[in-house]
XYZ file of C-alpha atoms in Angstrom:
481
model
C 87.647 109.958 50.987
C 83.903 109.367 50.966
C 84.349 105.996 52.662
C 86.644 107.548 55.282
C 84.058 110.225 56.103
C 81.416 107.539 56.334
C 83.410 105.483 58.791
C 84.263 108.616 60.764
C 80.578 109.407 61.084
C 79.901 105.838 62.247
C 82.676 106.144 64.842
C 81.163 109.359 66.199
C 77.741 107.755 66.405
C 79.203 104.733 68.172
C 80.942 106.969 70.701
C 77.684 108.805 71.455
C 75.920 105.456 71.789
C 78.461 104.202 74.287
C 78.088 107.370 76.342
C 74.291 107.313 76.168
C 74.010 103.684 77.274
C 76.274 104.452 80.264
C 78.615 101.644 79.259
C 81.714 103.804 79.552
C 80.949 104.970 83.127
C 80.396 101.368 84.179
C 83.693 100.274 82.624
C 85.489 103.214 84.243
C 83.908 102.406 87.627
C 85.281 98.877 87.377
C 88.656 99.630 85.848
C 89.741 102.698 87.828
C 89.521 101.247 91.377
C 91.019 97.962 90.166
C 93.946 99.765 88.539
C 94.590 101.860 91.658
C 94.503 98.762 93.882
C 96.777 96.820 91.535
C 99.336 99.644 91.345
C 99.275 100.098 95.111
C 99.834 96.392 95.754
C 102.629 96.095 93.196
C 104.432 99.178 94.513
C 104.039 97.926 98.078
C 105.860 94.681 97.226
C 108.516 96.530 95.215
C 109.038 99.169 97.931
C 109.630 96.497 100.593
C 112.357 94.932 98.488
C 113.925 98.313 97.722
C 113.975 99.132 101.435
C 115.597 95.798 102.319
C 118.260 96.181 99.624
C 118.996 99.787 100.649
C 119.400 98.820 104.300
C 121.824 96.007 103.395
C 123.901 98.324 101.228
C 123.988 100.999 103.936
C 125.088 98.488 106.556
C 127.873 97.236 104.273
C 129.118 100.781 103.689
C 129.058 101.450 107.435
C 131.126 98.330 108.128
C 133.548 99.209 105.343
C 134.019 102.742 106.678
C 134.538 101.447 110.223
C 137.154 98.871 109.195
C 139.079 101.395 107.115
C 139.121 103.742 110.114
C 140.407 100.923 112.351
C 143.499 100.586 110.178
C 144.688 103.840 111.766
C 143.845 102.870 115.340
C 146.337 103.466 118.138
C 148.032 100.066 118.527
C 149.687 101.119 121.777
C 146.424 100.350 123.594
C 144.747 96.941 123.814
C 141.550 98.299 122.265
C 143.398 99.938 119.384
C 145.477 96.826 118.748
C 142.351 94.644 118.645
C 140.675 97.094 116.254
C 143.720 97.100 113.957
C 143.911 93.291 113.902
C 140.196 93.062 113.066
C 140.645 95.446 110.153
C 143.954 94.124 108.791
C 143.488 90.373 109.061
C 141.680 89.081 105.939
C 139.854 86.289 107.777
C 138.354 88.768 110.274
C 137.556 91.457 107.713
C 135.781 88.932 105.490
C 133.575 87.972 108.425
C 132.779 91.553 109.448
C 132.042 93.103 106.060
C 128.765 91.230 105.409
C 128.799 91.809 101.671
C 125.647 90.958 99.709
C 124.608 90.395 96.115
C 121.187 91.867 95.528
C 118.511 91.833 92.848
C 116.965 95.301 92.631
C 113.323 95.445 91.479
C 113.099 96.589 87.861
C 110.975 99.644 86.953
C 108.183 97.355 85.717
C 108.337 95.046 88.764
C 105.388 96.825 90.364
C 103.208 95.921 87.367
C 103.832 92.174 87.499
C 104.902 90.746 90.868
C 105.581 87.315 89.348
C 107.978 85.294 91.511
C 109.433 88.304 93.338
C 107.370 87.697 96.468
C 108.634 84.094 96.707
C 112.156 84.063 95.264
C 115.192 85.234 97.206
C 116.402 88.644 96.050
C 119.668 88.934 98.010
C 122.442 86.556 99.073
C 125.244 87.018 101.632
C 128.727 86.949 100.112
C 131.728 85.622 102.051
C 134.560 83.132 101.740
C 132.421 80.698 103.686
C 129.307 79.727 101.781
C 126.075 79.897 103.718
C 122.715 78.417 102.811
C 121.043 79.377 106.062
C 117.732 81.135 105.313
C 118.112 84.888 105.746
C 114.400 85.304 106.374
C 111.265 83.237 106.549
C 108.504 84.454 104.266
C 104.977 83.860 105.468
C 102.364 83.402 102.736
C 98.686 82.868 103.393
C 97.047 79.906 101.602
C 94.458 82.271 100.102
C 97.147 84.425 98.485
C 98.992 81.390 97.140
C 95.739 80.069 95.656
C 94.531 83.319 94.079
C 97.843 84.899 93.120
C 98.809 88.548 93.178
C 96.365 91.329 92.346
C 98.744 93.340 90.191
C 98.454 95.099 86.842
C 99.334 91.896 84.986
C 96.295 90.294 86.631
C 94.106 93.064 85.241
C 95.569 92.664 81.766
C 95.190 88.899 81.616
C 91.930 88.331 83.508
C 89.867 91.520 83.658
C 90.469 92.911 80.162
C 89.057 89.827 78.360
C 85.943 89.948 80.550
C 85.337 93.624 79.781
C 85.966 92.965 76.088
C 83.359 90.190 76.089
C 80.744 92.288 77.873
C 81.275 95.249 75.544
C 81.434 93.372 72.240
C 79.412 90.150 72.380
C 76.253 91.824 70.972
C 77.711 93.719 68.006
C 76.162 91.567 65.266
C 73.179 90.175 67.156
C 72.160 93.719 68.083
C 71.746 94.584 64.393
C 69.458 91.593 63.966
C 67.440 92.423 67.071
C 67.009 96.052 65.985
C 65.953 95.057 62.474
C 68.853 96.822 60.739
C 70.713 93.701 59.647
C 68.737 93.285 56.426
C 69.511 96.880 55.434
C 73.252 96.373 55.886
C 73.331 93.017 54.117
C 73.004 94.634 50.712
C 76.743 95.148 50.726
C 78.764 92.661 52.729
C 81.780 94.963 52.888
C 79.738 97.693 54.596
C 78.541 95.330 57.303
C 81.945 93.765 57.829
C 83.684 97.134 57.948
C 81.050 98.550 60.288
C 81.334 95.696 62.745
C 85.140 95.759 62.663
C 85.097 99.518 63.272
C 82.813 99.122 66.278
C 85.046 96.337 67.588
C 88.116 98.528 67.038
C 86.554 101.395 69.036
C 86.021 99.107 72.030
C 89.513 97.733 71.647
C 91.044 101.202 71.665
C 88.995 102.281 74.695
C 90.121 99.315 76.807
C 93.680 99.506 75.535
C 93.889 103.203 76.427
C 92.956 102.428 80.020
C 95.596 99.721 80.353
C 98.261 101.775 78.610
C 97.610 104.651 80.984
C 97.823 102.296 83.978
C 101.083 100.774 82.765
C 102.627 104.161 82.013
C 101.717 105.549 85.433
C 103.080 102.429 87.152
C 106.421 102.627 85.370
C 106.704 106.380 85.835
C 106.236 106.023 89.598
C 108.831 103.250 89.810
C 111.356 104.975 87.576
C 111.407 108.295 89.429
C 115.064 107.805 90.439
C 116.378 105.685 87.560
C 114.993 107.305 84.424
C 112.049 106.125 82.376
C 112.515 102.566 80.986
C 111.513 103.115 77.375
C 112.388 99.587 76.221
C 110.356 97.897 78.966
C 107.529 100.385 78.440
C 107.357 99.619 74.711
C 107.460 95.865 75.400
C 104.734 96.076 78.056
C 102.483 98.117 75.781
C 103.139 95.768 72.872
C 102.278 92.617 74.845
C 99.206 94.290 76.369
C 98.003 95.442 72.942
C 98.542 92.070 71.269
C 96.944 90.118 74.144
C 93.847 92.305 73.962
C 93.813 92.041 70.163
C 93.946 88.237 70.518
C 90.736 88.370 72.523
C 89.124 90.721 70.043
C 89.961 88.156 67.361
C 88.255 85.431 69.420
C 85.208 87.629 69.977
C 85.038 88.422 66.268
C 85.148 84.722 65.404
C 82.317 83.891 67.852
C 79.949 86.733 66.912
C 80.496 86.058 63.188
C 78.285 82.953 63.497
C 75.300 85.312 63.915
C 73.880 83.727 67.036
C 71.833 85.297 69.813
C 73.573 87.574 72.322
C 73.016 85.097 75.160
C 74.598 82.310 73.131
C 77.575 84.510 72.352
C 77.999 85.329 76.039
C 77.905 81.659 77.062
C 80.423 80.679 74.378
C 82.795 83.535 75.159
C 82.651 83.005 78.924
C 83.318 79.306 78.306
C 86.391 80.251 76.269
C 87.497 82.574 79.066
C 87.185 79.768 81.621
C 88.954 77.323 79.325
C 91.911 79.565 78.471
C 92.378 81.246 81.850
C 91.280 78.654 84.412
C 91.016 75.120 83.033
C 94.062 74.974 80.732
C 96.438 76.717 83.190
C 95.303 74.335 85.941
C 95.974 71.361 83.693
C 99.257 72.910 82.639
C 100.399 73.104 86.279
C 99.487 69.455 86.837
C 101.270 68.223 83.713
C 104.482 70.245 84.024
C 107.071 70.427 86.796
C 107.486 74.039 87.808
C 111.125 74.935 88.598
C 111.763 75.828 92.203
C 112.990 79.328 92.909
C 114.751 78.568 96.173
C 116.243 75.426 97.755
C 117.782 77.349 100.651
C 116.117 75.525 103.532
C 116.940 72.034 102.232
C 120.485 73.053 101.322
C 121.068 74.503 104.779
C 120.363 71.111 106.355
C 122.661 69.371 103.879
C 125.407 71.901 104.518
C 125.259 71.363 108.279
C 125.733 67.625 107.804
C 128.652 68.193 105.424
C 130.280 70.585 107.893
C 130.170 67.978 110.628
C 131.616 65.268 108.372
C 134.330 67.534 106.957
C 135.441 68.861 110.345
C 136.582 65.377 111.388
C 139.084 65.124 108.506
C 142.811 65.528 109.296
C 144.105 69.059 108.777
C 146.723 67.994 106.237
C 144.074 66.221 104.185
C 141.961 69.369 104.202
C 144.904 71.446 103.029
C 145.783 68.914 100.326
C 142.250 69.078 98.961
C 142.446 72.867 98.879
C 145.809 73.011 97.098
C 144.558 70.485 94.588
C 141.805 72.924 93.628
C 143.970 76.068 94.032
C 147.620 75.092 93.340
C 148.631 78.756 92.953
C 148.420 79.210 96.741
C 150.821 76.353 97.597
C 153.961 77.960 99.050
C 156.526 77.480 101.806
C 153.915 77.928 104.535
C 151.442 75.600 102.808
C 150.953 73.361 105.836
C 151.152 75.932 108.598
C 148.476 74.928 111.090
C 149.543 77.152 113.933
C 147.211 79.088 116.178
C 147.579 82.287 114.180
C 147.199 80.616 110.773
C 143.873 80.741 108.944
C 144.877 78.242 106.254
C 143.174 75.290 107.883
C 139.914 77.185 108.369
C 139.863 78.455 104.788
C 140.620 74.965 103.464
C 137.771 73.608 105.595
C 135.304 76.166 104.188
C 136.540 75.466 100.678
C 136.078 71.704 100.912
C 132.575 72.101 102.344
C 131.834 74.473 99.485
C 133.180 72.017 96.884
C 130.983 69.251 98.254
C 127.965 71.533 98.307
C 128.627 72.619 94.725
C 128.247 69.033 93.545
C 124.779 68.962 95.066
C 123.943 72.435 93.749
C 125.116 71.457 90.255
C 122.628 68.577 90.194
C 119.849 70.917 91.322
C 120.814 73.419 88.632
C 120.707 70.765 85.910
C 117.241 69.657 87.026
C 116.100 73.252 87.314
C 117.429 74.067 83.851
C 115.633 71.073 82.314
C 112.387 72.027 84.044
C 112.807 75.629 82.879
C 113.306 74.502 79.274
C 110.222 72.273 79.456
C 108.201 75.133 80.912
C 109.366 77.612 78.265
C 108.519 75.172 75.466
C 105.072 74.370 76.884
C 103.803 77.892 77.572
C 103.440 78.645 73.856
C 100.532 76.214 73.686
C 98.586 78.276 76.219
C 98.232 81.961 75.267
C 97.250 83.011 78.797
C 100.232 81.347 80.493
C 102.514 82.573 77.717
C 101.331 86.160 78.156
C 101.831 85.978 81.923
C 105.330 84.642 81.310
C 106.046 87.533 78.937
C 104.759 90.166 81.377
C 106.835 88.638 84.183
C 109.857 88.715 81.907
C 109.313 92.410 81.145
C 109.015 93.086 84.871
C 112.149 90.956 85.473
C 110.242 88.790 87.944
C 110.242 85.497 86.035
C 111.954 82.289 87.162
C 114.554 82.734 84.420
C 115.441 86.166 85.821
C 116.168 84.733 89.267
C 118.205 81.947 87.665
C 120.300 84.656 86.017
C 120.626 86.424 89.384
C 121.899 83.243 91.073
C 124.462 82.766 88.317
C 125.671 86.351 88.699
C 125.856 85.831 92.462
C 128.093 82.777 92.003
C 130.415 84.730 89.751
C 130.695 87.580 92.201
C 131.346 85.237 95.128
C 134.179 83.626 93.185
C 135.727 87.073 92.700
C 135.297 87.772 96.412
C 136.925 84.472 97.383
C 139.884 84.996 95.069
C 140.431 88.479 96.508
C 140.729 87.150 100.065
C 142.514 83.936 99.099
C 145.351 85.987 97.621
C 145.808 87.665 100.987
C 145.086 84.645 103.180
C 147.712 82.438 101.600
C 150.332 85.083 100.957
C 150.201 86.220 104.589
C 149.326 89.752 103.530
C 147.499 92.162 105.756
C 144.765 94.364 104.359
C 145.584 97.987 103.643
C 143.406 100.956 102.853
C 144.208 100.416 99.158
C 142.930 96.832 99.466
C 139.646 98.052 100.895
C 139.289 100.491 98.018
C 139.860 97.673 95.508
C 137.330 95.250 97.008
C 135.136 93.531 94.390
C 131.914 95.462 93.810
C 128.701 93.726 92.807
C 126.934 95.317 89.831
C 123.353 94.055 89.358
C 122.283 93.031 85.872
C 119.237 91.555 84.162
C 118.926 88.681 81.724
C 120.147 90.023 78.340
C 118.136 87.430 76.387
C 114.748 88.715 77.555
C 114.087 91.362 74.829
C 114.229 88.674 72.131
C 111.484 86.746 73.964
C 109.332 89.878 74.102
C 109.535 90.423 70.346
C 108.738 86.773 69.626
C 105.782 86.934 72.011
C 104.256 89.931 70.258
C 104.585 88.231 66.868
C 103.023 85.061 68.263
C 99.989 86.873 69.681
C 99.610 88.902 66.480
C 99.557 85.669 64.484
C 96.773 84.319 66.709
C 94.883 87.587 66.294
C 95.172 87.427 62.522
C 93.914 83.831 62.576
C 90.875 84.819 64.650
C 90.005 87.853 62.535
C 90.540 86.004 59.252
C 88.489 82.991 60.315
C 85.716 85.210 61.645
C 85.563 87.188 58.411
C 85.245 84.012 56.339
C 82.505 82.681 58.623
C 80.616 85.997 58.485
C 80.691 86.099 54.684
C 79.415 82.550 54.504
C 76.601 83.283 56.950
C 75.565 86.399 55.036
C 75.560 84.471 51.766
C 73.301 81.857 53.334
C 70.926 84.587 54.533
C 70.823 86.199 51.067
C 69.825 82.887 49.521
C 66.928 82.648 51.902
């Protein structure tokens, strides 16, 4: 109890010292505007994607409502007959519906933009596959070089700098003030005192980042409920990343060097871990591409031209080979009013494209595995990867989205194939039973978050343990003198 009261008194004195030296106002003046700017930027990117997804969904619902209404059009008039045909013929309805698979921004997406400003977050869904770019994204070279100024940027880059500036003088200050010799009588007192002062700075910085992260998620989750799992993961990664840097600082200051020397060493470590190693990492590893749409669109056009020249019977044979369940008495009907030839043409183009896409997916998967295995050797890159994963803006998340899109498109195709090749017209019940896309996120991500926290905690323990051993050895050497 006596020791607890002693440390409590030291903590109160340290708090008054921080306030008196105006260190806290300076930190707040830096952190508050940066946090506001980061939250604003992240929510701006997320809001644009939400608006685009909402507009696509609204347009789809409008088209669906219009086609269902056309089923009851007056077929005694030319206009009514045309409207009924457009709504009842599967080939026309598939073209008019403009279904989409979309990737909604997660509640934490505003905190870590990740790949969301580069990757494609919606795909058109139809019987005919399309790789034509839906939009062209313009990125300035400066933004591509510097990255996004989001909350993850503050956590990874700004927090270590503030930690260094606030903590690099903890031991050297005692020597400069002449109090080191008084505290050296008992090594445990000095070690505990320094660790307590380091802990106070850690808690101050962590509180600011936890508040920023909580506000960011609360603003994003206003309509979907608060994401407690993502919130806990974000706070855990933020806390362990900051503790990793406190462990590094503790190891450096334990050598009992001058404050200037500590600053130079710590800033060198900051440059090494956050600038030099990530740059080398990018040069040595192949980063998986998030989107091959433009290149695939050119390939698809060439395949369409080559496939169109094939005989109709050959096209139909290739289709029935892949889908034998649709081979019936009208299998080779190529009349004016038959859509079999067109559907077989789209299907063969799609099969040929899938061979190319499969090769791209294999290469992308290998690159993703290499990237995931390599990031553990760089704490900064690994932490960024973890924060992107929590925000659901990592490359792996968009790979999962593409896989879900393929599954949904297969359901969509089978729905219309059953009506195309059985010469069935669409009814109101068919429209009500259309496949519905349900967005989902990568279910394997939470396991990565837990492993990441344990990894950073292990690094923290190594830094604190090594620093404590070095400090004891240095104090023993000073006592001998």
